Amino acid sequence: MPQLQSRSLRVHADTLEYLDQTQLPQAEKWVPCDSPEAWQGAVKNLAIRGAPLIGLSAAFVLAQFAASHPEHDWQQVSDRLRATRPTAVNLMYCLDAMEACFEQGANALAERAAALFAEDRALCQRMAERGADLLKTGDRVLTHCNTGALATAGVGTAIGALAVAKQRGVELHVFVDETRPLLQGGRLTAWEMADLGIPYQLITDSMAASLMAAGKVDKVMVGADRICANGDFANKVGTYMLAVVAHYHQVPFYVVAPYTTVDPACATGAEIPIEQRDPAEIRGAAGAFGEVVWAPSDAPVWNPAFDVTPASLVTAWILDTGVFDAAAIARGEHCQGRGVAASKCWRTT
C-alpha cells in the first residue's frame, strides 16, 4: 500500500489511521483503523465523516483486509461496508470501483484505492476553483455542516471554494451554521475557518433566517451526499430549511460536490434512503467535553441524519465537471458519463 496522507487520513504500508473528528477542536487524535468493524464504528459515530472521505477510507479498509485475508469472501465485507452509510453515494462509487478489481487480486485493490484518493484530490481542486470563480471580495457566505479538507482527500467541496478564494486574495466573511447532530459546523468548520484565516461568525441553524432577513448573507454554499438525476440532493439535515429561506430572500444557493456524488440511477430525492441516527443525540450531547442530557430519558425522538432539497431551490450545482444551472440539470448534463450502464455503482444493498 502506498504512503498517503490527507488532513484526516493517513495510509501506511499495512495500516490506516484517521483523525477522530469527534475529538475536534479540543484534541487532534489519530486512531488506527485495523478492521472493517472498526471502520463501521468510526463512521457511525462520525469519527470518520464527509461523503468523499467515507468512500475513500472504505476503499483502503477493503484493500488492507484483502491483503491480510486472501481466502476470505471480499464481496461479503464490501457489502457490510456499503450498508453502513446508505445515503452518501460516494461510498457506493468507491466500493464498486474496488469490486471491479476483485479478480485481479489484493495488489490491484491497493492500487485502485490509491487511484481513488488521487482522483478525489483532483476533483476537489477543480470544483473549488469553479466555486471560487463565483465569489468576490466583500461576499458574506453562509455554509452548513463541514465540507472542508477534513471531509475529503483534498481542499474540500464548499469550504474548498472558500479556501481557493482566500488564496486568490478574495476577502470573505463566513457565517457557520453549528449543524446537527454533533455540531459539525461549530466544532469542525469554525476550526477550519480559523486555520484558513477566513473571518467567520458561528450561528445556530435557527438563526439563518433572521440573518438573511437582515440582508447580511450574499450567498449560500453547501456540500452534498447524493445528487439525483433531476438535481434534487441530500445533505446534512437542516440544508433543506436553509434552501427554503434562501429562496424566499432571493439569496443565491449553491451546491458544491464532485461528480462522484451524482447518482443518475436515482431519479428524484424521494428515492434517497435517509439514515436515522441515535435518539440520544437529540436528548443531549456527548463529546470531548463529556456528556450532558437535557431532555427526559424516554423522550420520543425523530433524528434523520440528512434531508432532501428540491432542485427548484438551487441556483447552481458546482461540480468538478462544470457549473450547471437548472436548464443544464434538466438536460442531464451533470450526469454525463453516469448512464444506465453504471446503475450498479449506486445500489445501496
Short mmCIF file of C-alpha atoms in Angstrom, two decimals:
data_model
loop_
_atom_site.label_atom_id
_atom_site.label_comp_id
_atom_site.label_asym_id
_atom_site.label_seq_id
_atom_site.Cartn_x
_atom_site.Cartn_y
_atom_site.Cartn_z
CA MET A 1 0.00 0.00 0.00
CA PRO A 2 1.49 3.42 -0.92
CA GLN A 3 2.10 6.06 1.78
CA LEU A 4 -0.64 8.69 1.53
CA GLN A 5 -1.94 11.43 3.80
CA SER A 6 -4.76 13.95 3.80
CA ARG A 7 -5.93 16.28 6.57
CA SER A 8 -7.84 13.44 8.24
CA LEU A 9 -6.48 10.18 6.78
CA ARG A 10 -3.07 8.51 6.90
CA VAL A 11 -2.37 5.44 4.79
CA HIS A 12 0.70 3.37 5.64
CA ALA A 13 2.04 0.18 4.11
CA ASP A 14 -0.23 -2.06 6.13
CA THR A 15 -2.21 0.22 8.44
CA LEU A 16 -4.76 3.01 8.21
CA GLU A 17 -5.18 5.91 10.64
CA TYR A 18 -7.91 8.53 10.83
CA LEU A 19 -8.18 11.83 12.65
CA ASP A 20 -11.01 11.34 15.13
CA GLN A 21 -13.37 14.17 14.20
CA THR A 22 -15.44 13.73 17.36
CA GLN A 23 -12.43 14.97 19.36
CA LEU A 24 -12.00 18.22 17.43
CA PRO A 25 -11.37 21.04 18.08
CA GLN A 26 -10.16 20.19 21.60
CA ALA A 27 -7.75 17.45 20.52
CA GLU A 28 -6.18 16.10 17.33
CA LYS A 29 -6.21 12.37 17.98
CA TRP A 30 -5.13 9.87 15.33
CA VAL A 31 -6.70 6.43 15.67
CA PRO A 32 -5.66 3.19 13.91
CA CYS A 33 -8.38 1.51 11.87
CA ASP A 34 -7.43 -2.15 11.67
CA SER A 35 -10.66 -3.87 10.61
CA PRO A 36 -13.93 -3.37 8.72
CA GLU A 37 -15.74 -3.45 12.07
CA ALA A 38 -13.57 -0.65 13.45
CA TRP A 39 -14.29 1.41 10.34
CA GLN A 40 -18.03 0.85 10.68
CA GLY A 41 -17.97 2.02 14.28
CA ALA A 42 -15.96 5.13 13.38
CA VAL A 43 -18.37 6.04 10.58
CA LYS A 44 -21.47 5.52 12.68
CA ASN A 45 -20.24 7.80 15.46
CA LEU A 46 -18.91 10.38 12.94
CA ALA A 47 -15.27 9.96 13.89
CA ILE A 48 -14.84 9.39 10.14
CA ARG A 49 -17.25 11.63 8.23
CA GLY A 50 -17.71 13.52 4.97
CA ALA A 51 -19.11 11.69 1.95
CA PRO A 52 -15.84 11.59 -0.07
CA LEU A 53 -13.73 10.60 2.95
CA ILE A 54 -16.15 7.83 3.92
CA GLY A 55 -15.84 6.30 0.46
CA LEU A 56 -12.06 6.62 0.30
CA SER A 57 -11.46 5.21 3.77
CA ALA A 58 -13.74 2.26 2.97
CA ALA A 59 -11.65 1.55 -0.13
CA PHE A 60 -8.44 1.40 1.93
CA VAL A 61 -10.05 -0.72 4.63
CA LEU A 62 -11.22 -3.19 1.98
CA ALA A 63 -7.80 -3.25 0.29
CA GLN A 64 -5.98 -3.90 3.55
CA PHE A 65 -8.47 -6.58 4.57
CA ALA A 66 -7.99 -8.32 1.21
CA ALA A 67 -4.21 -8.25 1.62
CA SER A 68 -4.37 -9.94 5.03
CA HIS A 69 -7.31 -12.27 4.24
CA PRO A 70 -6.70 -13.56 0.70
CA GLU A 71 -9.06 -16.52 1.11
CA HIS A 72 -11.94 -14.57 2.64
CA ASP A 73 -15.11 -13.56 0.79
CA TRP A 74 -14.23 -9.97 -0.09
CA GLN A 75 -17.68 -9.33 -1.52
CA GLN A 76 -19.25 -10.05 1.84
CA VAL A 77 -17.02 -7.48 3.50
CA SER A 78 -17.74 -4.91 0.81
CA ASP A 79 -21.48 -5.42 1.26
CA ARG A 80 -21.15 -4.80 5.00
CA LEU A 81 -19.21 -1.61 4.42
CA ARG A 82 -21.75 -0.47 1.85
CA ALA A 83 -24.66 -0.82 4.26
CA THR A 84 -23.02 1.37 6.91
CA ARG A 85 -23.98 4.72 5.35
CA PRO A 86 -26.87 4.33 2.86
CA THR A 87 -27.38 7.99 1.99
CA ALA A 88 -23.92 9.08 0.84
CA VAL A 89 -23.37 7.79 -2.69
CA ASN A 90 -19.59 8.31 -2.74
CA LEU A 91 -19.31 5.16 -0.63
CA MET A 92 -21.10 3.17 -3.33
CA TYR A 93 -18.90 4.70 -6.03
CA CYS A 94 -15.68 3.72 -4.27
CA LEU A 95 -16.78 0.21 -3.33
CA ASP A 96 -17.99 -0.55 -6.85
CA ALA A 97 -14.64 0.60 -8.19
CA MET A 98 -12.96 -1.77 -5.74
CA GLU A 99 -15.26 -4.69 -6.55
CA ALA A 100 -14.39 -4.33 -10.22
CA CYS A 101 -10.80 -5.26 -9.25
CA PHE A 102 -11.58 -8.33 -7.16
CA GLU A 103 -10.49 -10.81 -9.82
CA GLN A 104 -7.14 -9.02 -10.20
CA GLY A 105 -6.11 -9.65 -6.60
CA ALA A 106 -5.17 -7.70 -3.49
CA ASN A 107 -2.39 -5.66 -5.13
CA ALA A 108 -4.86 -4.32 -7.68
CA LEU A 109 -7.19 -3.31 -4.87
CA ALA A 110 -4.43 -1.33 -3.17
CA GLU A 111 -3.61 0.42 -6.44
CA ARG A 112 -7.28 1.20 -7.08
CA ALA A 113 -7.73 2.68 -3.60
CA ALA A 114 -4.70 4.92 -4.14
CA ALA A 115 -6.08 5.99 -7.52
CA LEU A 116 -9.41 6.92 -5.91
CA PHE A 117 -7.53 9.01 -3.35
CA ALA A 118 -5.63 10.86 -6.09
CA GLU A 119 -8.83 11.32 -8.08
CA ASP A 120 -10.62 12.93 -5.15
CA ARG A 121 -7.79 15.40 -4.63
CA ALA A 122 -8.00 16.45 -8.25
CA LEU A 123 -11.81 16.68 -8.19
CA CYS A 124 -11.69 18.84 -5.05
CA GLN A 125 -9.27 21.27 -6.64
CA ARG A 126 -11.31 21.62 -9.83
CA MET A 127 -14.67 22.16 -8.11
CA ALA A 128 -13.08 24.53 -5.57
CA GLU A 129 -11.69 26.65 -8.38
CA ARG A 130 -15.08 26.75 -10.11
CA GLY A 131 -16.75 27.74 -6.85
CA ALA A 132 -14.15 30.41 -6.14
CA ASP A 133 -14.89 31.94 -9.54
CA LEU A 134 -18.35 32.84 -8.21
CA LEU A 135 -17.03 34.67 -5.14
CA LYS A 136 -15.92 38.28 -4.90
CA THR A 137 -14.38 40.46 -2.23
CA GLY A 138 -16.95 41.52 0.32
CA ASP A 139 -19.16 38.45 -0.09
CA ARG A 140 -20.80 37.18 3.06
CA VAL A 141 -21.20 33.43 2.64
CA LEU A 142 -23.30 31.11 4.76
CA THR A 143 -22.34 27.44 4.90
CA HIS A 144 -23.71 24.35 6.61
CA CYS A 145 -22.08 21.31 8.21
CA ASN A 146 -18.41 20.70 7.33
CA THR A 147 -17.21 20.44 3.75
CA GLY A 148 -13.50 21.16 4.04
CA ALA A 149 -10.28 19.20 3.95
CA LEU A 150 -11.49 17.16 6.92
CA ALA A 151 -14.20 15.63 4.72
CA THR A 152 -12.15 14.81 1.61
CA ALA A 153 -8.69 13.89 0.39
CA GLY A 154 -8.14 17.42 -0.92
CA VAL A 155 -9.15 21.01 -0.16
CA GLY A 156 -12.81 20.13 0.30
CA THR A 157 -16.00 20.96 -1.56
CA ALA A 158 -17.89 24.10 -0.47
CA ILE A 159 -15.18 25.10 2.01
CA GLY A 160 -12.65 24.25 -0.69
CA ALA A 161 -14.15 27.05 -2.78
CA LEU A 162 -13.75 29.45 0.14
CA ALA A 163 -10.15 28.32 0.63
CA VAL A 164 -9.24 28.86 -3.03
CA ALA A 165 -10.92 32.28 -3.00
CA LYS A 166 -8.84 33.18 0.06
CA GLN A 167 -5.68 32.07 -1.76
CA ARG A 168 -6.63 34.40 -4.64
CA GLY A 169 -6.89 37.35 -2.27
CA VAL A 170 -10.69 37.46 -2.18
CA GLU A 171 -11.80 38.82 1.20
CA LEU A 172 -14.84 36.97 2.54
CA HIS A 173 -16.87 36.78 5.71
CA VAL A 174 -18.36 33.37 6.50
CA PHE A 175 -21.36 32.53 8.65
CA VAL A 176 -21.09 29.00 10.02
CA ASP A 177 -24.21 27.02 10.93
CA GLU A 178 -23.40 24.96 14.03
CA THR A 179 -25.18 21.94 12.45
CA ARG A 180 -26.81 18.84 13.91
CA PRO A 181 -26.34 16.11 15.01
CA LEU A 182 -22.88 16.64 16.50
CA LEU A 183 -22.28 20.36 15.82
CA GLN A 184 -20.07 19.66 12.82
CA GLY A 185 -20.13 23.32 11.84
CA GLY A 186 -19.41 24.64 15.30
CA ARG A 187 -16.64 22.16 16.00
CA LEU A 188 -15.12 21.49 12.58
CA THR A 189 -15.95 24.28 10.13
CA ALA A 190 -15.20 27.01 12.68
CA TRP A 191 -11.87 25.27 13.33
CA GLU A 192 -11.10 25.11 9.60
CA MET A 193 -12.07 28.76 9.07
CA ALA A 194 -9.61 29.80 11.76
CA ASP A 195 -6.95 27.57 10.23
CA LEU A 196 -7.54 29.13 6.79
CA GLY A 197 -7.52 32.65 8.19
CA ILE A 198 -11.04 33.41 6.93
CA PRO A 199 -13.11 35.71 9.18
CA TYR A 200 -16.24 33.94 10.40
CA GLN A 201 -19.09 34.00 12.86
CA LEU A 202 -20.77 30.95 14.34
CA ILE A 203 -24.58 30.84 14.44
CA THR A 204 -27.18 28.26 15.39
CA ASP A 205 -29.07 26.72 12.48
CA SER A 206 -32.26 28.52 13.54
CA MET A 207 -30.61 31.95 13.19
CA ALA A 208 -30.05 31.77 9.42
CA ALA A 209 -33.49 33.16 8.55
CA SER A 210 -33.03 36.25 10.71
CA LEU A 211 -29.56 36.78 9.24
CA MET A 212 -30.93 36.71 5.68
CA ALA A 213 -33.88 38.93 6.60
CA ALA A 214 -31.35 41.49 7.82
CA GLY A 215 -29.64 41.39 4.40
CA LYS A 216 -26.39 40.04 5.79
CA VAL A 217 -25.97 36.98 3.53
CA ASP A 218 -24.90 37.26 -0.12
CA LYS A 219 -24.51 33.57 -0.99
CA VAL A 220 -25.09 30.13 0.50
CA MET A 221 -22.67 27.30 -0.33
CA VAL A 222 -23.21 23.73 0.87
CA GLY A 223 -21.98 20.25 0.04
CA ALA A 224 -23.98 17.16 -0.90
CA ASP A 225 -24.11 13.46 -0.08
CA ARG A 226 -26.14 12.46 -3.15
CA ILE A 227 -27.33 14.39 -6.20
CA CYS A 228 -30.20 12.86 -8.18
CA ALA A 229 -30.79 12.83 -11.92
CA ASN A 230 -33.25 15.72 -11.57
CA GLY A 231 -30.93 17.80 -9.35
CA ASP A 232 -32.60 17.07 -6.01
CA PHE A 233 -29.90 16.42 -3.43
CA ALA A 234 -29.40 15.03 0.05
CA ASN A 235 -27.19 16.77 2.54
CA LYS A 236 -26.83 17.11 6.30
CA VAL A 237 -30.18 17.74 7.98
CA GLY A 238 -31.01 21.45 8.06
CA THR A 239 -29.93 22.08 4.47
CA TYR A 240 -33.49 21.98 3.11
CA MET A 241 -34.63 24.59 5.64
CA LEU A 242 -31.67 26.76 4.64
CA ALA A 243 -32.57 26.45 0.94
CA VAL A 244 -36.19 27.44 1.56
CA VAL A 245 -35.13 30.54 3.49
CA ALA A 246 -32.53 31.48 0.87
CA HIS A 247 -35.12 31.11 -1.89
CA TYR A 248 -37.57 33.35 -0.02
CA HIS A 249 -34.94 36.04 0.49
CA GLN A 250 -33.55 35.67 -3.07
CA VAL A 251 -30.10 34.67 -1.84
CA PRO A 252 -28.16 32.51 -4.36
CA PHE A 253 -27.91 28.92 -3.14
CA TYR A 254 -25.07 26.75 -4.48
CA VAL A 255 -24.33 23.04 -4.15
CA VAL A 256 -20.63 22.10 -4.41
CA ALA A 257 -19.76 18.43 -4.95
CA PRO A 258 -17.65 16.06 -7.08
CA TYR A 259 -19.18 14.09 -9.94
CA THR A 260 -18.84 11.01 -7.72
CA THR A 261 -21.76 12.38 -5.70
CA VAL A 262 -24.10 12.29 -8.71
CA ASP A 263 -26.46 9.29 -8.83
CA PRO A 264 -28.21 9.13 -12.22
CA ALA A 265 -29.94 5.90 -11.23
CA CYS A 266 -31.82 7.86 -8.54
CA ALA A 267 -34.50 9.82 -10.40
CA THR A 268 -35.63 12.15 -7.61
CA GLY A 269 -34.95 12.91 -3.99
CA ALA A 270 -37.92 10.79 -2.95
CA GLU A 271 -35.81 7.71 -3.74
CA ILE A 272 -32.88 8.61 -1.49
CA PRO A 273 -32.62 6.44 1.65
CA ILE A 274 -32.33 8.63 4.74
CA GLU A 275 -30.40 7.30 7.71
CA GLN A 276 -31.95 7.64 11.17
CA ARG A 277 -29.50 8.28 14.00
CA ASP A 278 -29.38 7.53 17.71
CA PRO A 279 -32.16 9.33 19.66
CA ALA A 280 -29.62 10.14 22.38
CA GLU A 281 -28.12 12.80 20.08
CA ILE A 282 -31.28 14.89 20.44
CA ARG A 283 -31.84 14.24 24.13
CA GLY A 284 -28.37 15.55 24.98
CA ALA A 285 -24.80 15.72 23.77
CA ALA A 286 -21.52 13.89 24.25
CA GLY A 287 -18.01 14.66 23.13
CA ALA A 288 -14.52 15.53 24.30
CA PHE A 289 -16.21 17.68 26.95
CA GLY A 290 -18.08 14.73 28.44
CA GLU A 291 -21.83 14.10 28.38
CA VAL A 292 -24.88 16.18 29.20
CA VAL A 293 -28.58 15.25 28.98
CA TRP A 294 -31.27 17.94 28.81
CA ALA A 295 -34.41 16.01 27.82
CA PRO A 296 -36.39 13.27 29.57
CA SER A 297 -34.52 9.99 29.13
CA ASP A 298 -37.53 8.44 27.41
CA ALA A 299 -38.46 11.42 25.20
CA PRO A 300 -39.60 10.18 21.74
CA VAL A 301 -37.19 11.38 19.05
CA TRP A 302 -37.10 11.73 15.25
CA ASN A 303 -33.48 12.15 14.22
CA PRO A 304 -32.78 11.94 10.45
CA ALA A 305 -29.14 12.46 9.56
CA PHE A 306 -29.97 14.09 6.22
CA ASP A 307 -32.75 15.90 4.42
CA VAL A 308 -33.52 16.32 0.72
CA THR A 309 -33.55 19.70 -1.01
CA PRO A 310 -35.61 20.01 -4.24
CA ALA A 311 -33.76 21.14 -7.35
CA SER A 312 -36.17 24.07 -7.68
CA LEU A 313 -34.46 25.78 -4.73
CA VAL A 314 -30.92 25.53 -6.13
CA THR A 315 -29.28 28.37 -8.06
CA ALA A 316 -26.47 26.21 -9.48
CA TRP A 317 -24.67 22.92 -8.95
CA ILE A 318 -20.90 23.37 -8.88
CA LEU A 319 -19.17 20.13 -9.85
CA ASP A 320 -15.61 19.43 -10.94
CA THR A 321 -17.05 18.92 -14.42
CA GLY A 322 -18.74 22.32 -14.63
CA VAL A 323 -21.27 24.74 -13.17
CA PHE A 324 -24.79 23.62 -14.02
CA ASP A 325 -27.93 25.72 -13.86
CA ALA A 326 -31.48 24.33 -13.78
CA ALA A 327 -31.66 24.10 -17.57
CA ALA A 328 -28.42 22.08 -17.73
CA ILE A 329 -29.67 19.80 -14.97
CA ALA A 330 -32.92 19.26 -16.89
CA ARG A 331 -30.86 18.19 -19.90
CA GLY A 332 -28.94 15.76 -17.70
CA GLU A 333 -25.56 17.38 -18.36
CA HIS A 334 -24.43 16.75 -14.78
CA CYS A 335 -24.96 13.02 -15.35
CA GLN A 336 -22.70 12.73 -18.39
CA GLY A 337 -20.68 9.53 -18.08
CA ARG A 338 -23.10 8.20 -15.48
CA GLY A 339 -25.62 6.37 -17.64
CA VAL A 340 -27.74 3.27 -17.20
CA ALA A 341 -24.71 1.00 -17.55
CA ALA A 342 -23.37 2.46 -14.33
CA SER A 343 -26.54 1.91 -12.32
CA LYS A 344 -24.93 -0.89 -10.28
CA CYS A 345 -22.46 1.60 -8.92
CA TRP A 346 -25.11 3.32 -6.85
CA ARG A 347 -27.02 0.41 -5.38
CA THR A 348 -27.30 0.60 -1.60
CA THR A 349 -27.95 -3.02 -0.69
#
